[in-house]
Amino acid sequence: MADDVGALLTEVGTILAQDRAYPLDGTFLYVEAEPQSVSASIFKDLGDHLLYQLPTQALNTVLLELWAAEPVKKRWTAMHYVIDGDRFITSFSFDRHDPEVSMITRRQVILDQRYGNKQVVYPPIW
């Protein structure tokens, strides 16, 4: 099972690397998962600001596979995935989320902890 998890984590990085419009180094992926559901946010650190990007369906599929690869009692609720140079660093949270707090609010807390008050630029809404 650990081999599967390692391969899936590597695949996450491979998918993130497909975006050649922005540097891969400094990419931060925040993910929340539960049965049959994944919510992922990609942030590119461009120095003076962060650029938010939507995940692809391929990334969401791999993230669901990654979550399901863990034994039921060891499944994470949130993952931080950071590209640092030529390596990735992951950390997982296993705490249940407060249903009164939205994923967007939790994500903003994580961004504030990680980047301070760095501006996040979101893509235009259609």
Protein backbone atom coordinates (compact mmCIF):
# COMPACT_ATOMS: atom_id res chain seq x y z
CA MET A 1 0.00 0.00 0.00
CA ALA A 2 2.84 2.43 0.78
CA ASP A 3 4.19 1.85 -2.74
CA ASP A 4 0.78 2.78 -4.16
CA VAL A 5 0.67 5.95 -2.08
CA GLY A 6 4.19 6.94 -3.13
CA ALA A 7 3.39 6.35 -6.80
CA LEU A 8 0.17 8.37 -6.53
CA LEU A 9 1.96 11.26 -4.79
CA THR A 10 4.52 11.26 -7.60
CA GLU A 11 1.69 11.25 -10.14
CA VAL A 12 0.21 14.33 -8.45
CA GLY A 13 3.51 16.12 -9.07
CA THR A 14 3.60 14.93 -12.67
CA ILE A 15 0.12 16.33 -13.28
CA LEU A 16 1.01 19.64 -11.64
CA ALA A 17 4.12 19.84 -13.84
CA GLN A 18 2.01 19.72 -16.99
CA ASP A 19 1.19 23.41 -16.52
CA ARG A 20 4.18 25.02 -18.21
CA ALA A 21 2.73 28.55 -18.15
CA TYR A 22 4.01 29.13 -14.61
CA PRO A 23 6.98 27.83 -12.62
CA LEU A 24 6.44 24.50 -10.88
CA ASP A 25 8.70 25.45 -7.97
CA GLY A 26 6.62 27.05 -5.24
CA THR A 27 3.38 25.34 -6.21
CA PHE A 28 1.11 24.68 -3.24
CA LEU A 29 -1.78 22.24 -3.48
CA TYR A 30 -4.40 22.19 -0.73
CA VAL A 31 -6.84 19.26 -0.76
CA GLU A 32 -9.78 18.20 1.36
CA ALA A 33 -11.24 14.74 0.80
CA GLU A 34 -14.03 12.51 1.99
CA PRO A 35 -15.82 9.53 0.46
CA GLN A 36 -16.47 10.17 -3.24
CA SER A 37 -15.49 13.82 -2.93
CA VAL A 38 -12.33 15.84 -3.28
CA SER A 39 -11.83 19.59 -3.23
CA ALA A 40 -8.45 20.78 -4.47
CA SER A 41 -6.94 24.25 -4.83
CA ILE A 42 -3.68 24.97 -6.63
CA PHE A 43 -1.66 28.07 -5.81
CA LYS A 44 1.39 29.26 -7.74
CA ASP A 45 3.72 31.49 -5.70
CA LEU A 46 4.72 34.24 -8.13
CA GLY A 47 6.67 36.27 -5.61
CA ASP A 48 4.48 39.26 -4.88
CA HIS A 49 1.22 37.29 -5.18
CA LEU A 50 -0.31 33.84 -5.44
CA LEU A 51 -2.13 32.66 -8.54
CA TYR A 52 -5.08 30.35 -7.92
CA GLN A 53 -5.69 27.60 -10.45
CA LEU A 54 -8.48 25.08 -10.74
CA PRO A 55 -7.53 21.41 -10.63
CA THR A 56 -7.97 19.25 -13.69
CA GLN A 57 -10.22 16.21 -13.69
CA ALA A 58 -7.08 14.06 -13.96
CA LEU A 59 -5.72 15.59 -10.75
CA ASN A 60 -9.02 15.13 -8.93
CA THR A 61 -9.12 11.48 -10.01
CA VAL A 62 -5.60 10.81 -8.71
CA LEU A 63 -6.37 12.60 -5.46
CA LEU A 64 -9.43 10.40 -4.89
CA GLU A 65 -7.29 7.32 -5.64
CA LEU A 66 -4.66 8.57 -3.19
CA TRP A 67 -7.24 9.06 -0.46
CA ALA A 68 -8.81 5.64 -1.10
CA ALA A 69 -5.38 3.93 -1.09
CA GLU A 70 -5.13 4.46 2.66
CA PRO A 71 -6.77 2.06 5.11
CA VAL A 72 -10.18 3.38 6.17
CA LYS A 73 -9.02 4.26 9.69
CA LYS A 74 -5.98 6.14 8.34
CA ARG A 75 -7.65 8.28 5.69
CA TRP A 76 -6.76 11.93 5.84
CA THR A 77 -9.16 14.84 5.75
CA ALA A 78 -6.73 17.40 4.31
CA MET A 79 -3.41 17.35 2.48
CA HIS A 80 -0.80 20.01 1.84
CA TYR A 81 1.45 19.28 -1.14
CA VAL A 82 4.32 21.67 -1.84
CA ILE A 83 6.76 21.62 -4.75
CA ASP A 84 10.15 22.78 -3.48
CA GLY A 85 12.77 22.74 -6.21
CA ASP A 86 12.90 19.22 -7.59
CA ARG A 87 11.06 17.54 -4.70
CA PHE A 88 7.63 17.52 -3.15
CA ILE A 89 6.74 17.75 0.52
CA THR A 90 3.42 16.50 1.81
CA SER A 91 1.64 16.75 5.12
CA PHE A 92 -1.71 15.34 6.11
CA SER A 93 -4.40 16.25 8.62
CA PHE A 94 -6.66 13.62 10.11
CA ASP A 95 -8.86 15.95 12.18
CA ARG A 96 -12.53 16.10 11.31
CA HIS A 97 -13.61 19.46 9.95
CA ASP A 98 -16.08 21.65 11.74
CA PRO A 99 -19.21 21.49 9.55
CA GLU A 100 -19.97 25.10 10.47
CA VAL A 101 -16.73 26.28 8.80
CA SER A 102 -16.53 26.25 5.01
CA MET A 103 -13.67 24.76 3.04
CA ILE A 104 -12.95 28.23 1.63
CA THR A 105 -12.55 29.62 5.15
CA ARG A 106 -10.29 26.72 6.20
CA ARG A 107 -8.23 27.19 3.03
CA GLN A 108 -7.82 30.91 3.71
CA VAL A 109 -6.55 30.18 7.23
CA ILE A 110 -3.94 27.82 5.74
CA LEU A 111 -2.91 30.43 3.16
CA ASP A 112 -2.62 33.12 5.83
CA GLN A 113 -0.44 30.83 7.97
CA ARG A 114 1.76 29.91 5.03
CA TYR A 115 1.99 33.19 3.10
CA GLY A 116 0.85 35.94 5.46
CA ASN A 117 -1.28 38.53 3.70
CA LYS A 118 0.04 37.81 0.20
CA GLN A 119 -2.64 38.63 -2.38
CA VAL A 120 -4.35 35.76 -4.17
CA VAL A 121 -5.30 36.39 -7.80
CA TYR A 122 -8.25 34.32 -8.95
CA PRO A 123 -9.14 33.69 -12.60
CA PRO A 124 -12.03 35.71 -13.99
CA ILE A 125 -15.45 34.18 -13.69
CA TRP A 126 -16.78 33.37 -17.13
